CSV table of C-alpha atoms in Angstrom, one decimal:
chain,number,residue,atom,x,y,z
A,15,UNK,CA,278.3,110.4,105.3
A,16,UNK,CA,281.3,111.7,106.8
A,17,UNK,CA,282.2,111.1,110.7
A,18,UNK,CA,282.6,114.7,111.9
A,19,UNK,CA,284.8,114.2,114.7
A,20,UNK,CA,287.7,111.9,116.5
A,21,UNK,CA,285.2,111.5,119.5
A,22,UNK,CA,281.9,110.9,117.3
A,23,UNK,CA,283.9,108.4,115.3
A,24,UNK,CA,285.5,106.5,118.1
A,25,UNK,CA,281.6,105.4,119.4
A,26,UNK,CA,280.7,104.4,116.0
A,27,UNK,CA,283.5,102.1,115.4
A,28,UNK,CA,285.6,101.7,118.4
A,29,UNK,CA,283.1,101.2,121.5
A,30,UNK,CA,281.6,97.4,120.7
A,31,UNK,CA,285.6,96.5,120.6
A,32,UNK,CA,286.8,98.9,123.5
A,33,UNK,CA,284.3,97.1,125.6
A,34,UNK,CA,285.3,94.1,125.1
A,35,UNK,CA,289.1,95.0,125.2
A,36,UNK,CA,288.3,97.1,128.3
A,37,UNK,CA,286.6,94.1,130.5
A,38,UNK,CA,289.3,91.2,129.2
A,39,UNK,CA,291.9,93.9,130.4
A,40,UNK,CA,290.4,94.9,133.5
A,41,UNK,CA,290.7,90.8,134.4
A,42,UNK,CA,294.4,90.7,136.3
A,43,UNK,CA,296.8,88.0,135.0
A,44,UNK,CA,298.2,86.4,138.1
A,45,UNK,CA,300.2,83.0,138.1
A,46,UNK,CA,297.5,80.6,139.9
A,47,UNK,CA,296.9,77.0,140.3
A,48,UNK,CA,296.7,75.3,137.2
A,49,UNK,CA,293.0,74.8,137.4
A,50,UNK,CA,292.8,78.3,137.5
A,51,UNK,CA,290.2,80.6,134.7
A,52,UNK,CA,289.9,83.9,134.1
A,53,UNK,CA,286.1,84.9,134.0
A,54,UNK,CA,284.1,87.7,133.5
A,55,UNK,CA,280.6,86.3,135.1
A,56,UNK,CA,281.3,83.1,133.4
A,57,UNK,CA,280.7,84.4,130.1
A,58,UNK,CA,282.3,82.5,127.2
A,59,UNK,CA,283.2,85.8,125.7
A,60,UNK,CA,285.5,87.0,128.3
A,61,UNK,CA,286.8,83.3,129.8
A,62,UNK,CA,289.7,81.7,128.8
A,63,UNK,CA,290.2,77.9,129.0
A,64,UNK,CA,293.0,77.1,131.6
A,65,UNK,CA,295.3,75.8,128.8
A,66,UNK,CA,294.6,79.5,127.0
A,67,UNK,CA,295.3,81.1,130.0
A,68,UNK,CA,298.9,79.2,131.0
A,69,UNK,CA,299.6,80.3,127.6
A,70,UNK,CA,298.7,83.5,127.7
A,71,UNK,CA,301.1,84.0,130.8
A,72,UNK,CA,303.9,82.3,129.4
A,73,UNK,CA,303.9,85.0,126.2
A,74,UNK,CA,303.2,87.8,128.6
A,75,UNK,CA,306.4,86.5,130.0
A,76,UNK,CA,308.1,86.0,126.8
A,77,UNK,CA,307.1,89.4,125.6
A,78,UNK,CA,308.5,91.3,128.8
A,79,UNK,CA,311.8,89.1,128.6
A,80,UNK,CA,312.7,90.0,125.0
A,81,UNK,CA,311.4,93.4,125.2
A,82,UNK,CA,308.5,92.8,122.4
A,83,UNK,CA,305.9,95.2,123.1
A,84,UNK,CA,301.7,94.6,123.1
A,85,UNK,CA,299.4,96.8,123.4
A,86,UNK,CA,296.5,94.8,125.5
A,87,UNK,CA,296.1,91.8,126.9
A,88,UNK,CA,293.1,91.2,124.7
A,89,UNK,CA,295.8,91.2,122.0
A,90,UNK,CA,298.2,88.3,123.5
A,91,UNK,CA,294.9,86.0,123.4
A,92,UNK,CA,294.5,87.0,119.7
A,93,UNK,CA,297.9,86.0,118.7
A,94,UNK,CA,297.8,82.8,121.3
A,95,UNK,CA,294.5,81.6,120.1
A,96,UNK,CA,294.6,82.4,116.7
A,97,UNK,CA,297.7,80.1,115.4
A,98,UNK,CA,297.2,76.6,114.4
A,99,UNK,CA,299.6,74.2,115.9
A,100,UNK,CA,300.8,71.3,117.7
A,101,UNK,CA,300.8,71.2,121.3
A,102,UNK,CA,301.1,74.7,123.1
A,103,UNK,CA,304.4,74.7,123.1
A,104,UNK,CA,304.2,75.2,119.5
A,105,UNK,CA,301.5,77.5,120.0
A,106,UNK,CA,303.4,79.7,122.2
A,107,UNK,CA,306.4,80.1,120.4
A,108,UNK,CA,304.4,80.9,117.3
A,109,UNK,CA,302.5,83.8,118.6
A,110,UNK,CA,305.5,84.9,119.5
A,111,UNK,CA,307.0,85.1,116.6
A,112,UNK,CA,304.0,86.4,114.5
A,113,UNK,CA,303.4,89.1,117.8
A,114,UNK,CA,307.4,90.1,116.5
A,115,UNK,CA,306.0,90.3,113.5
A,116,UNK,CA,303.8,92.5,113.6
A,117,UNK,CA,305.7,94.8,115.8
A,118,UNK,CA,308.4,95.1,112.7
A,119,UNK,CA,305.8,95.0,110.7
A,120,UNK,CA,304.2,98.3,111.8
A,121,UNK,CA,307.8,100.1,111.9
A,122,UNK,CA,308.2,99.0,107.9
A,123,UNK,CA,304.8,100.2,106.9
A,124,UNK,CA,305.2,103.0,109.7
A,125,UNK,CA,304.0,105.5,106.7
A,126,UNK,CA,300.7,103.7,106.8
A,127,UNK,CA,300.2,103.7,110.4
A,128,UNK,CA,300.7,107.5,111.0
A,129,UNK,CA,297.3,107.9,108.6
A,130,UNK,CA,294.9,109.0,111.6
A,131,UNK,CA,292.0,105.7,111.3
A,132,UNK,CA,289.1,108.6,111.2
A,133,UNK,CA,290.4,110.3,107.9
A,134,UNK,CA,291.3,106.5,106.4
A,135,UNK,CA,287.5,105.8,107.3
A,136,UNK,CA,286.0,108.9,106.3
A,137,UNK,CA,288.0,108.3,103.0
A,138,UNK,CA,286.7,104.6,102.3
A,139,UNK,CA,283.1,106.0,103.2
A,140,UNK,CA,283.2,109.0,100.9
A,141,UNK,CA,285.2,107.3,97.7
A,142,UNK,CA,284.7,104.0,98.1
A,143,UNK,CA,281.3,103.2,100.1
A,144,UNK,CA,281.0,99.7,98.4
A,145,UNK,CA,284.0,98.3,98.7
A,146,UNK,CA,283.8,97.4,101.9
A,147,UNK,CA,280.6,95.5,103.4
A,148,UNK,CA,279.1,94.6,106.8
A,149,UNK,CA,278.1,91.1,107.0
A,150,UNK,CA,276.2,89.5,109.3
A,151,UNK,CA,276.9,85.5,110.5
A,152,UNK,CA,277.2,84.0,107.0
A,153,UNK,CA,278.4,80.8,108.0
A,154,UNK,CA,278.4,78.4,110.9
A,155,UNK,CA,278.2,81.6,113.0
A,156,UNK,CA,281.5,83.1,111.1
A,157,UNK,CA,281.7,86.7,111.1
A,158,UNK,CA,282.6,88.3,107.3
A,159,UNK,CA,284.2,91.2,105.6
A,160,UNK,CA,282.5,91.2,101.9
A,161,UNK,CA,285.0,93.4,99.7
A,162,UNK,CA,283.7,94.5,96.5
A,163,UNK,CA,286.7,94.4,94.5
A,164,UNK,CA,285.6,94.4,91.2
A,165,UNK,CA,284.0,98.3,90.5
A,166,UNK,CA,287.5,99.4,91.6
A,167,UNK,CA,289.8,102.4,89.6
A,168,UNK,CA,292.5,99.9,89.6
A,169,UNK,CA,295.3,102.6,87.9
A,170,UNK,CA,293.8,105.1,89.9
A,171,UNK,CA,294.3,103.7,93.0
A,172,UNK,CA,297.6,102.0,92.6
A,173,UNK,CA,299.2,105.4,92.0
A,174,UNK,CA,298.3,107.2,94.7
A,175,UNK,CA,300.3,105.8,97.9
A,176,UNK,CA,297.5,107.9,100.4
A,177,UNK,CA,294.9,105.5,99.2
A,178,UNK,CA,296.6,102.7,99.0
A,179,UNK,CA,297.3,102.8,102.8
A,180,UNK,CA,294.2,104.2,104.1
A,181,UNK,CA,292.5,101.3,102.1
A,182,UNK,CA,294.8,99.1,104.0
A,183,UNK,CA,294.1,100.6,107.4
A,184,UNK,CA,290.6,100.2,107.3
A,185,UNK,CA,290.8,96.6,105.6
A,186,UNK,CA,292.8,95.9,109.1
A,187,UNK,CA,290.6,97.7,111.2
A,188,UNK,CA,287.5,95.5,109.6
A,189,UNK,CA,288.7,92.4,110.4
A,190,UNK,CA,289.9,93.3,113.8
A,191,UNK,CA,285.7,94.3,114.7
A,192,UNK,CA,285.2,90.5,113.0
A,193,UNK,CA,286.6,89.3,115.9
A,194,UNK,CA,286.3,91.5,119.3
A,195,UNK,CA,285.5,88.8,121.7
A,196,UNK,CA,287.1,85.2,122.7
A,197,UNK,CA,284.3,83.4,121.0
A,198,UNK,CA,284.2,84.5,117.6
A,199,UNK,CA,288.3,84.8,118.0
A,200,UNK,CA,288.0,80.9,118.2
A,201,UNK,CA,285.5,80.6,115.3
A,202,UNK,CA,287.1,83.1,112.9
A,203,UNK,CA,285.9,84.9,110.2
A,204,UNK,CA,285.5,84.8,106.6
A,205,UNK,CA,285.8,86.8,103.6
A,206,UNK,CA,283.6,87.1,100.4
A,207,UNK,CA,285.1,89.0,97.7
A,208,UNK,CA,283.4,90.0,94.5
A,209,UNK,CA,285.9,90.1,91.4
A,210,UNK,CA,282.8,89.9,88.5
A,211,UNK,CA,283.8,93.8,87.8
A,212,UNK,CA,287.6,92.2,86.8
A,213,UNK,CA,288.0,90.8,83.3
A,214,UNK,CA,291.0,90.2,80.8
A,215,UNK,CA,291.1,94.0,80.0
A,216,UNK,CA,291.9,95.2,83.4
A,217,UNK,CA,292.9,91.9,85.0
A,218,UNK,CA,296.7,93.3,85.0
A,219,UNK,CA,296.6,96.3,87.0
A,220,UNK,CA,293.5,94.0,89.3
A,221,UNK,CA,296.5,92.1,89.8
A,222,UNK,CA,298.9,95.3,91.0
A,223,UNK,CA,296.5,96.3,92.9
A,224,UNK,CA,295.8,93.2,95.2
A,225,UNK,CA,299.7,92.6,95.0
A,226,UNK,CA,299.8,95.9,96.7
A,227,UNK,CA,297.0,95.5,99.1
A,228,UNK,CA,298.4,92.0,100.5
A,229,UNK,CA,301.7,93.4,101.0
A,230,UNK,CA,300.1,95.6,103.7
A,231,UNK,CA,297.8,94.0,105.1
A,232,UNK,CA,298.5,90.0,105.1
A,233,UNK,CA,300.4,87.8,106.0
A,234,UNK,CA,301.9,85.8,109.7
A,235,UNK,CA,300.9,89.5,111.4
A,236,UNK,CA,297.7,88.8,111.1
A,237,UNK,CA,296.1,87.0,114.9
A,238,UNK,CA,293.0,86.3,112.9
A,239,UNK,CA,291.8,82.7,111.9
A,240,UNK,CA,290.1,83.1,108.1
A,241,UNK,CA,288.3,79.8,107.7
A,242,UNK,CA,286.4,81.0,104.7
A,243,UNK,CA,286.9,83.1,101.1
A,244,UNK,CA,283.9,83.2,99.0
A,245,UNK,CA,284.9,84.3,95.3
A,246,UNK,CA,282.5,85.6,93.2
A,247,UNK,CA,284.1,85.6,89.7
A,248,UNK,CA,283.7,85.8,85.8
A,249,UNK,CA,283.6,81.6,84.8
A,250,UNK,CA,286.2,82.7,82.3
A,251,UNK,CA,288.6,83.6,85.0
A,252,UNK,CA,287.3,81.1,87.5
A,253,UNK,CA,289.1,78.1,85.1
A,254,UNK,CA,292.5,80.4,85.6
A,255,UNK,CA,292.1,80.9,89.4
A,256,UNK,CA,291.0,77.0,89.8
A,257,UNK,CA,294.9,76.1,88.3
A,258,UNK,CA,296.4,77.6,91.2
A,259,UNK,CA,294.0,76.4,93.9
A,260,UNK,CA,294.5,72.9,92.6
A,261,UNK,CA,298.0,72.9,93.4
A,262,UNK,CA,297.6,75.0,97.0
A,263,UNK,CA,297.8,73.2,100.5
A,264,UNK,CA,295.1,70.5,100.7
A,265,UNK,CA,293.6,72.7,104.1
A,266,UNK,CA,293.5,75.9,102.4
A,267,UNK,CA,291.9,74.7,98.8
A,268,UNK,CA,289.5,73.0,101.3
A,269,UNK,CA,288.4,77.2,102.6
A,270,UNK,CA,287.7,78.6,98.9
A,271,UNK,CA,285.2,78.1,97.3
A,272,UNK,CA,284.8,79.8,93.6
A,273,UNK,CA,281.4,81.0,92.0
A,274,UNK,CA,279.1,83.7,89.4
A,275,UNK,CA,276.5,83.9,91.8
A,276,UNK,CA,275.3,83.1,95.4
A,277,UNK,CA,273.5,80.2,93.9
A,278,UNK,CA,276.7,78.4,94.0
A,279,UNK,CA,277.5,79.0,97.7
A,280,UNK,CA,274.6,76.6,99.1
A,281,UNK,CA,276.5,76.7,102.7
A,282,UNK,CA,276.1,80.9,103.1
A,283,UNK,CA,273.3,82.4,104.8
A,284,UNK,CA,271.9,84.7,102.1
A,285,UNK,CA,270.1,87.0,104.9
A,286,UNK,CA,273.5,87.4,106.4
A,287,UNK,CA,275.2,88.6,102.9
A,288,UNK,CA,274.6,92.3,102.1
A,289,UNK,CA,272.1,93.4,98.9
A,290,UNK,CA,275.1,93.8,96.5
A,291,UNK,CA,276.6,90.2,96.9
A,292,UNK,CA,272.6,89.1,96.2
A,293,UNK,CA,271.7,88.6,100.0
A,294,UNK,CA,269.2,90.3,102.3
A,295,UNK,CA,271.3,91.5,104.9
A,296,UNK,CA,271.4,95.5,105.1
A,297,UNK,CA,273.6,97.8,107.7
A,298,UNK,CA,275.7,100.4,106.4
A,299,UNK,CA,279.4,99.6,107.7
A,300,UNK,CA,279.5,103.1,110.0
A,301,UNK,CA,276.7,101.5,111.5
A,302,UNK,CA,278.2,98.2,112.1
């Protein structure tokens, strides 16, 4: 199914997340007592704590004094709430940083970016319907991305540089609908990836390929929180994978979890995981 239109396509993927963006937005940013909230009718989804909302101000501030440009307020609270640190101090300065960040980062992959979203989407949907999969609320009310890696044209891909980055450009417009309001932005999101299409015959250019993909779409630019990555993977490369993760950060060894089947993922919510990945859960991702 292809979207036929800028317009059509815009209320399929963009209105649940304009709405959101539209109300936080609409909420003025004024210096205020320190007590002071910022609430749409009291709802969770639009309020920020009062330490959120000092901090918010304070890289509003920082933005407008180094000249570091944001497109929303809605995307100041991603980058404030979604960096793990000590003290808001640290917080602050941090979102700053990964805010500047991203800014570069979009002039460097600036080639990427000038890809109109509709034609990247209508791309993914046409040639690659299954690698990208709408999950429910797998996990202690996480919103996923499952990614079907697996089935891929690894050489194919790789070689041609449109695909490549209108790959990337959806990946990035997936996870920004995993989080579109201040509550799941606080609970993150998690990833389930299936890899049991990969095995020692094509595991080099798997490799290139997800080299590739990382470069354009991870890293400190990123204002998400991924608490979770669900691998579903041959045992034979599991044992491979499991060298690396032994020797990663103690807190991120702690978020993967490696397995053949759903069977070994007793924590995920198997309605909430699409038919491919062996759940129940069924929306095609236009429709999500």
């Amino acid at each position: 199914m292809t979207v036929a239109t800028k317009k059509e396509a815009e209320s399929v993927y963009g209105s649940r997340y304009e709405t959101v963006e539209g109300k936080i937005d609409q909420l003025e940013l004024e210096k205020k007592s320190e007590a002071a909230t910022i609430a749409m009718d009291q709802d969770p989804r639009f309020t920020f704590t009062d330490e959120e909302f000092k901090c918010i101000l304070q890289l509003k501030d920082m933005c407008a004094t180094e000249g570091v440009k944001y497109n929303s307020i809605f995307e100041l609270a991603k980058y404030q709430i979604g960096v793990w640190s000590d003290g808001p101090s640290k917080r602050i300065e941090n979102a700053f940083k990964n805010l500047k960040k991203r800014r570069e980062f979009e002039q460097k992959h600036s080639r990427m970016f000038s890809h109109d979203l509709v034609d990247s989407i209508n791309m993914m949907v046409d040639n690659f319907p299954d690698f990208y999969a709408a999950s429910g609320l797998v996990q202690s009310n996480l919103r996923h991305v499952a990614v079907n890696v697996g089935d891929l044209d690894f050489k194919r891909v790789i070689s041609d540089e449109a695909i490549m980055d209108k790959m990337a450009l959806f990946y990035l417009e997936v996870t920004r609908l995993c989080t579109i309001d201040l509550e799941e932005l606080r609970r993150g999101m998690g990833v389930i990836t299936d890899y049991r299409g990969v095995g020692f015959y094509n595991m080099y250019p798997c490799l290139k390929f997800l080299k590739s993909l990382t470069e354009l779409t991870a890293g400190p630019t990123h204002a998400t929180r991924l608490k979770k990555v669900s691998v579903l993977m041959p045992p034979a490369l599991s044992k491979f994978v499991n060298l690396g993760i032994a020797i990663a950060p103690k807190k991120l060894r702690s978020r993967i979890s490696l397995g053949y089947n759903l069977d070994n993922f007793k924590e995920l919510d198997l309605s909430q995981v699409p038919l491919h990945y062996g759940g129940s859960f069924e929306m095609h991702t236009q429709e999500w």
